[in-house]
XYZ file of C-alpha atoms in Angstrom:
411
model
C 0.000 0.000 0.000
C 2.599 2.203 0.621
C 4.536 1.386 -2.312
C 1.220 2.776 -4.068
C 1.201 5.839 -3.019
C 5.132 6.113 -3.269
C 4.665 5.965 -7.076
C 1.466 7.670 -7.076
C 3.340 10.853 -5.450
C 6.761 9.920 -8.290
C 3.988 9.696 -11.364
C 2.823 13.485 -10.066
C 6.259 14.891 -10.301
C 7.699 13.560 -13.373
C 3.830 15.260 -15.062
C 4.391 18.452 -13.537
C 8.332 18.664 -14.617
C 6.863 17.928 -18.294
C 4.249 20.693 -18.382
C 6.703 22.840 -16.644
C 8.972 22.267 -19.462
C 6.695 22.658 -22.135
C 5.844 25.823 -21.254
C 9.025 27.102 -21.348
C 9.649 26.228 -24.616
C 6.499 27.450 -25.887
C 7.737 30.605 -24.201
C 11.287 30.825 -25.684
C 9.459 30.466 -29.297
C 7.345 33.318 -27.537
C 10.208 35.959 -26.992
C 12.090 34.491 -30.282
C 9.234 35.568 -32.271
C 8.721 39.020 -30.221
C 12.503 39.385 -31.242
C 11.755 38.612 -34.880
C 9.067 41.023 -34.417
C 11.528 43.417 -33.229
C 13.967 43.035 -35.632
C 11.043 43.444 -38.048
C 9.936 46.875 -36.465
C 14.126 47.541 -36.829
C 13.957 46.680 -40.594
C 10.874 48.500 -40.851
C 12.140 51.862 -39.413
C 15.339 51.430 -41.423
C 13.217 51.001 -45.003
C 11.053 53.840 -43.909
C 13.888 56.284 -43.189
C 11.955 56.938 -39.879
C 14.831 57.817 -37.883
C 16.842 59.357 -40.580
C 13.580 61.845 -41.680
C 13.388 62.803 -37.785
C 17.259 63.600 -37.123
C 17.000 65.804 -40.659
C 13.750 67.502 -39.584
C 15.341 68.359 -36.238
C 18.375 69.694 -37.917
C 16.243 71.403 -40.605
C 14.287 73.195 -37.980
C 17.353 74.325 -35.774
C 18.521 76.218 -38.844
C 15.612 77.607 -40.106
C 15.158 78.644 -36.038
C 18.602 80.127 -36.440
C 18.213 82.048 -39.341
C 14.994 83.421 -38.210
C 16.500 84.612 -35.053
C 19.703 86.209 -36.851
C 16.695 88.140 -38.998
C 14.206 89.200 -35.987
C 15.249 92.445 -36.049
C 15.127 93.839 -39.305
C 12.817 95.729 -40.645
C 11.969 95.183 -44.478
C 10.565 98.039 -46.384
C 10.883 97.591 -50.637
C 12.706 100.040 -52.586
C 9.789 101.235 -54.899
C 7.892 101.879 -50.996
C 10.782 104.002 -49.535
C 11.128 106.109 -52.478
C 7.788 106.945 -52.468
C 7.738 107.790 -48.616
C 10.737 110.117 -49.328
C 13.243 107.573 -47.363
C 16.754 108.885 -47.873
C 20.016 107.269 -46.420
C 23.439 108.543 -46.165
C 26.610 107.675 -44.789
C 27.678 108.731 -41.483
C 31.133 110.760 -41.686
C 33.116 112.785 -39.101
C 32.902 116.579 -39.254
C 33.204 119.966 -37.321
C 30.424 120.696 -34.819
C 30.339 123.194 -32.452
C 29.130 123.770 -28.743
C 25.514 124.496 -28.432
C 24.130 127.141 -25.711
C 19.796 126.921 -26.389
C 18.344 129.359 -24.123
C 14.986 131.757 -25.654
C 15.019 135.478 -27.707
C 13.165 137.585 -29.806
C 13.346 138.931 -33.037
C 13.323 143.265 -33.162
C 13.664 145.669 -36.258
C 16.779 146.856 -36.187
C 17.173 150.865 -35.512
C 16.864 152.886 -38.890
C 14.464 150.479 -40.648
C 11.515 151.790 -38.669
C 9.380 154.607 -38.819
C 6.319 156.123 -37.004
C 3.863 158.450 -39.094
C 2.145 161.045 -36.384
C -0.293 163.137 -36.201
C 0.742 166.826 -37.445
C -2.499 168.452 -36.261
C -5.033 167.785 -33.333
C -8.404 166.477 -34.816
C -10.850 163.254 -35.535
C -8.710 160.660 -37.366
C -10.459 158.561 -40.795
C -8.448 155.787 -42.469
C -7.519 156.782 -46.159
C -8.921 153.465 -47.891
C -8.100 149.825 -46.231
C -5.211 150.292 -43.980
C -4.109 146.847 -42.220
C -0.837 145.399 -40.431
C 1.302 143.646 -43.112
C 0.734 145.773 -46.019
C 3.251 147.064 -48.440
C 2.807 150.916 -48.812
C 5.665 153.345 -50.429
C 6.933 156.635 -49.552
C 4.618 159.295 -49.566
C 1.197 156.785 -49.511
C -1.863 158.160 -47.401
C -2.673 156.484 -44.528
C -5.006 158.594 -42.393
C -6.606 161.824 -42.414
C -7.051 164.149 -39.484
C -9.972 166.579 -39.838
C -10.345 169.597 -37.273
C -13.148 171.065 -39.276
C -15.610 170.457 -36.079
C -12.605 171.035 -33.591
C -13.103 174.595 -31.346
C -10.186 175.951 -32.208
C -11.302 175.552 -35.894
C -8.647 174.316 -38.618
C -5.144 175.220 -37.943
C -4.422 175.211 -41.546
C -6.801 178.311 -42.203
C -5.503 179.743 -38.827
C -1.929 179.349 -39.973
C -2.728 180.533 -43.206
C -4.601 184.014 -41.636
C -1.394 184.400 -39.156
C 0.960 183.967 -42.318
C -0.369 186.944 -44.273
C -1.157 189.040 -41.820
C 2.509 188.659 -40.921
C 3.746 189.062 -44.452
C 2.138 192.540 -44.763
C 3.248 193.788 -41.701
C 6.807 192.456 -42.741
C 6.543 194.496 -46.051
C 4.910 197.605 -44.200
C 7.713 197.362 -42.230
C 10.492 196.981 -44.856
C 9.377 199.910 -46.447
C 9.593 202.094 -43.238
C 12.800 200.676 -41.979
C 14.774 202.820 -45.005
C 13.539 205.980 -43.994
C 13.961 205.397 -40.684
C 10.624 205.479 -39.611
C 10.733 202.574 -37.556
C 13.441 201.083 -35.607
C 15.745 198.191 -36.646
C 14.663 196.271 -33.591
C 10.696 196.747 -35.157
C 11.502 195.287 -38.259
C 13.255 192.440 -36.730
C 10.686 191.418 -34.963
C 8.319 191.899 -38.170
C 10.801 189.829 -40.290
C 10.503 187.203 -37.361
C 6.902 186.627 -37.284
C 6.737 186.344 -40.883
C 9.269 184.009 -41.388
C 8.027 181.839 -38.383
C 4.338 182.479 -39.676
C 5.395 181.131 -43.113
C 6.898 177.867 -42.313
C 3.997 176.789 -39.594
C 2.131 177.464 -42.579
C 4.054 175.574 -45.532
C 4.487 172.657 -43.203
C 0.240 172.384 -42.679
C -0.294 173.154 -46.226
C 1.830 170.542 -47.732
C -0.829 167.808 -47.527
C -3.570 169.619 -46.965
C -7.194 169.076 -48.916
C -10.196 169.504 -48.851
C -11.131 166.945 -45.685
C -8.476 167.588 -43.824
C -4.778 167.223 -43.048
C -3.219 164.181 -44.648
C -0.856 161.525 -42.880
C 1.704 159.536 -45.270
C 4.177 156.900 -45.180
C 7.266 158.218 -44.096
C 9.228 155.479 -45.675
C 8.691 152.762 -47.950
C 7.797 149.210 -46.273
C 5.031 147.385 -44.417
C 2.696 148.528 -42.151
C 3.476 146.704 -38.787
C 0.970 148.154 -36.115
C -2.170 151.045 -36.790
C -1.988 153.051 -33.118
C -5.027 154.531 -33.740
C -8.811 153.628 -34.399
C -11.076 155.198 -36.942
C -12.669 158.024 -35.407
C -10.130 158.437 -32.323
C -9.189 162.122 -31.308
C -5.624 162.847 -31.192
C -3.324 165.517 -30.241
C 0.047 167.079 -32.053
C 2.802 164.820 -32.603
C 0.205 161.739 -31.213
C 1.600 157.986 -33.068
C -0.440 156.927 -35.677
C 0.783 154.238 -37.956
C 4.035 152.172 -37.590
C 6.084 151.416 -41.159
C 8.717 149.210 -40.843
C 10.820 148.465 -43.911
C 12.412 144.747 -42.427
C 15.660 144.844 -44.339
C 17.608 144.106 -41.120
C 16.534 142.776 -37.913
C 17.826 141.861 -34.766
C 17.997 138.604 -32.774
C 18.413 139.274 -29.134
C 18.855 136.046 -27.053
C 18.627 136.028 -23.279
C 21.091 133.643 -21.707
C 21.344 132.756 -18.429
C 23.944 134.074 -15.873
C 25.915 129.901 -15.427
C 27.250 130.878 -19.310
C 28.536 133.727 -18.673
C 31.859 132.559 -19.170
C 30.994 131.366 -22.502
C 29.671 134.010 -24.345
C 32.732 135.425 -25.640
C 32.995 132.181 -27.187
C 29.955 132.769 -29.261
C 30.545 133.477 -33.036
C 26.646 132.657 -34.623
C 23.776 131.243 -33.857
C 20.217 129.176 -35.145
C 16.913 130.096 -34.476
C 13.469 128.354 -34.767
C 10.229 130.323 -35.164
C 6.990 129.437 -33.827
C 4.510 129.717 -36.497
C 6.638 127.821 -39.085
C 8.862 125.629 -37.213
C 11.704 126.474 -39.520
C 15.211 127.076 -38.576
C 17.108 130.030 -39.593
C 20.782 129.998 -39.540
C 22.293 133.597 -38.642
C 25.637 132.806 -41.247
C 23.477 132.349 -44.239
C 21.203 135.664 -43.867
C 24.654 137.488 -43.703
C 23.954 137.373 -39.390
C 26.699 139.284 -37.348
C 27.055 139.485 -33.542
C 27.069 143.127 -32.646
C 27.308 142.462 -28.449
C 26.469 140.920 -25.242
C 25.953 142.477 -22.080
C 28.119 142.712 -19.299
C 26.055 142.549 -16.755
C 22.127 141.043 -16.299
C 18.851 143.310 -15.977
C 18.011 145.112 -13.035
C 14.905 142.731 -12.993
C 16.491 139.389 -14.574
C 18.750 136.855 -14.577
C 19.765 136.795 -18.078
C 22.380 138.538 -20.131
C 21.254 139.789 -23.739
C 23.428 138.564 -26.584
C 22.294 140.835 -29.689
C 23.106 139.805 -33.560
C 21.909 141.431 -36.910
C 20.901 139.816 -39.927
C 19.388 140.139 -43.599
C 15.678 139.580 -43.253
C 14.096 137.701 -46.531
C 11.057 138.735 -45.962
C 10.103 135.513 -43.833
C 10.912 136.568 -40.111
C 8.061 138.392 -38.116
C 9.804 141.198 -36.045
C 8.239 140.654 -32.645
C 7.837 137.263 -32.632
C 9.811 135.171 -29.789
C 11.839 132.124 -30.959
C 14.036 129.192 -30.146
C 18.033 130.151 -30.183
C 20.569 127.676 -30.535
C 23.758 130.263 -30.079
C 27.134 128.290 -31.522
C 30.142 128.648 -29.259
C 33.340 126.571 -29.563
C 34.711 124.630 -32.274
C 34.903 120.461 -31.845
C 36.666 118.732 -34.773
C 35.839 114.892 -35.458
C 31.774 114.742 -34.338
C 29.484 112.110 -35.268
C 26.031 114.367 -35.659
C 22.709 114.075 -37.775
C 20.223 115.705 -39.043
C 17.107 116.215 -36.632
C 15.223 114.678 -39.177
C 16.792 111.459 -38.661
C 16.427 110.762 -35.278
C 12.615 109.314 -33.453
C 12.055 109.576 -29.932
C 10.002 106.880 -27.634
C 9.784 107.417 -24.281
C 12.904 109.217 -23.673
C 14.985 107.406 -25.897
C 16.785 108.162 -29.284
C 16.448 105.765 -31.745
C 18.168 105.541 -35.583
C 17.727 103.400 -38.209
C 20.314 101.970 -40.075
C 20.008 100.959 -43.915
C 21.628 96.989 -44.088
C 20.886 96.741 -48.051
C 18.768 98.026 -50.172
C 15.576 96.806 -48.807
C 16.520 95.929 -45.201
C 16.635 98.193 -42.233
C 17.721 97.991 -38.396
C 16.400 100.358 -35.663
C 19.719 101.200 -33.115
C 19.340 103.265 -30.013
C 21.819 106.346 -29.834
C 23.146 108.765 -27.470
C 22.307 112.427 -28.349
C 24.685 115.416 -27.252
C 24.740 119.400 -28.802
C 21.636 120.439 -30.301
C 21.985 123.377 -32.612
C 18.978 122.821 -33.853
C 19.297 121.797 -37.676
C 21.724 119.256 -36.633
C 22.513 116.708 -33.383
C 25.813 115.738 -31.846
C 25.481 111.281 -31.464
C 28.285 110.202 -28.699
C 27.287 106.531 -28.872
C 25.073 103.527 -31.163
C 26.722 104.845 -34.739
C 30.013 104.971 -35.610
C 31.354 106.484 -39.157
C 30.702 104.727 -42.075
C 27.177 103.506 -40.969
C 24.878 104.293 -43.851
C 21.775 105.931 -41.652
C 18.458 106.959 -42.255
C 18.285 110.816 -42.899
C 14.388 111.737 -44.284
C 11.872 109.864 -43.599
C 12.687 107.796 -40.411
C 9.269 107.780 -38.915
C 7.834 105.672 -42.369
C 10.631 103.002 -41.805
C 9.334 103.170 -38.085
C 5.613 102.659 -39.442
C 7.093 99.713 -41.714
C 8.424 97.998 -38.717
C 5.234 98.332 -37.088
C 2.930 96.986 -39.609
C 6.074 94.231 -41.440
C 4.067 91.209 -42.711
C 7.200 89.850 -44.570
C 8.639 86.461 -43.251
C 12.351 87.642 -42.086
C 13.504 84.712 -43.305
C 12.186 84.294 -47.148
C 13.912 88.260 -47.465
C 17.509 87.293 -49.691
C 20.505 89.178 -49.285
């Protein structure tokens, strides 16, 4: 019996070692064929170019990546665009420059080319056709007349006229007595004194004289610059009436403050901008000469007056108070630009520099001296650059609004 179960428990373990090891070997063929399978995939990547595609798209990428980068900051604006935008370049070279002093001034008619017509009788004034500020009138023109026909004392003109030849008669009474010494030499003196003072009150009334009254003329040829009277206005003897300036040369008087004081006999010329066309002026070319600056300030101020003279071309208000750039000393070497090629945001200077003949680069700068046509750059340009001189603010607008790839652009 117990040899039974002795073979019973034997005949269990020899079954189970043979499943065991069929199982195994069904799993080896298992993993052999998921190797074959593997191998398969392996063959299957290498006929497809799988991992050869993906190594050149990565590299394909990471250079367009890296020409797109070296391109991210230009700004593309075609040729046939610029031209029409008025987009000039130049290139940057080293020249003279000179110190800048900006302070404030106004512009004056210089003494001699200004005249004031007055009033040479006391009566009601009346405007001798249209009379306004700015218009050209010559020597001699009418500009007001002064009646005194309703004044009290009545019209000197008939008044000076009565006094003159009542004098005269009394001078030639008198003539005739003085040889036959009738009256005294003293008499007749006096006679010949009142006449003669009679007659020139009298010549001097009569000269423009009419009808409606006494007339008031241009004393020299120009333009009218203020009327000092209104129509119907009462004046008095020797009363302004009408300004006449001719504007051939006016002065520039700039008021500088007391810290460049030390400067100003360094000052040879200067700029100036007007208000009402924002157009710079530049003393040297309208034959400008400094006649003097002060030597001390005004009772009142801090500010010493520098004065200068110059042509005036028929474009400068006298009057009108405008920007002064006054030049002082000479630097040689300077890096500057026009105003016109410079933008400002927030502060900061910015240039744009021309790369080709389509392509464009916006570079901060460093401004110094201001003389107001031109400005001194200390740093972001160096000679040579070619830069951006008219019409900076289009290739600004370009940058702004740039739908061209960076990239597809060929140099």
């Amino acid at each position: 019996m117990k040899k039974l179960i002795f073979f019973g428990v034997l005949g269990l373990f020899i079954l189970a070692s043979c499943n065991s090891t069929v199982t195994h070997t069904h799993n080896e063929h298992d993993h052999e064929a998921e190797g074959h399978n593997h191998a398969t995939e392996d063959h299957d990547h290498s006929a497809h170019g799988d991992e050869s595609g993906e190594r050149h798209s990565h590299e394909t990428a990471g250079s367009h990546l890296e020409t797109t980068e070296a391109h991210s900051d230009e700004i593309i604006l075609p040729k046939v665009k610029a031209e029409a935008a008025g987009v000039k370049a130049s290139i940057i070279e080293p020249a003279p420059f000179q110190q800048v002093i900006k302070t404030s001034g106004q512009v004056l008619a210089a003494q001699g080319d200004e005249s004031v017509a007055v009033a040479t009788v006391a009566g009601v004034v009346s405007f001798r056709g249209k009379v306004t500020e700015g218009m050209s009138v010559g020597n001699g023109t009418p500009l007001v007349t002064i009646s005194s026909n309703n004044i009290a004392d009545g019209d000197p003109v008939q008044r000076a006229r009565i006094a003159y030849e009542v004098s005269k008669k009394e001078y030639e009474r008198m003539k005739a007595l003085v040889k036959n010494k009738i009256v005294s030499d003293k008499e007749f003196a006096q006679a010949e004194q009142n006449y003669e003072n009679a007659r020139i009150s009298y010549e001097a009334l009569s000269k423009n004289h009419s009808a409606i009254g006494q007339n008031i003329t241009a004393p020299i040829a120009g333009y009218v610059k203020s009327i000092l009277v209104k129509e119907g206005d009462y004046v008095t003897i020797g009363q302004p009436l009408v300004s006449v300036t001719q504007n051939r040369r006016l002065f520039l008087r700039a008021e500088v403050s007391e810290k460049y004081y030390p400067y100003l006999r360094t000052i040879s010329s200067a700029n100036f901008q007007t208000p009402y066309n924002n157009k710079v002026y530049e003393l040297q070319a309208l034959n400008g000469k400094l006649l003097s600056f002060g030597k001390t300030a005004g009772d009142n101020s801090f500010y010493v007056p520098v004065t200068f003279e110059f042509d005036n071309k028929g474009e400068v208000i006298p009057g009108s108070f405008v920007e002064v750039f006054l030049l002082s000393s000479p630097m040689e070497n300077v890096i500057s630009l026009p105003r016109t090629a410079l933008t400002e945001e927030q502060g900061s200077y910015f240039v744009y520099l021309q790369l080709d003949e389509e392509g464009y680069k916006k570079q901060e700068v460093t401004v110094g001296a201001d003389n107001g046509k031109n400005v001194q750059i200390l740093s972001g340009v160096k000679a040579g650059d070619r830069v951006v001189t008219e019409g900076a603010y289009q290739v600004r607008l370009a940058s702004a609004s740039n739908a061209i790839p960076a990239h597809s652009h060929e140099h």
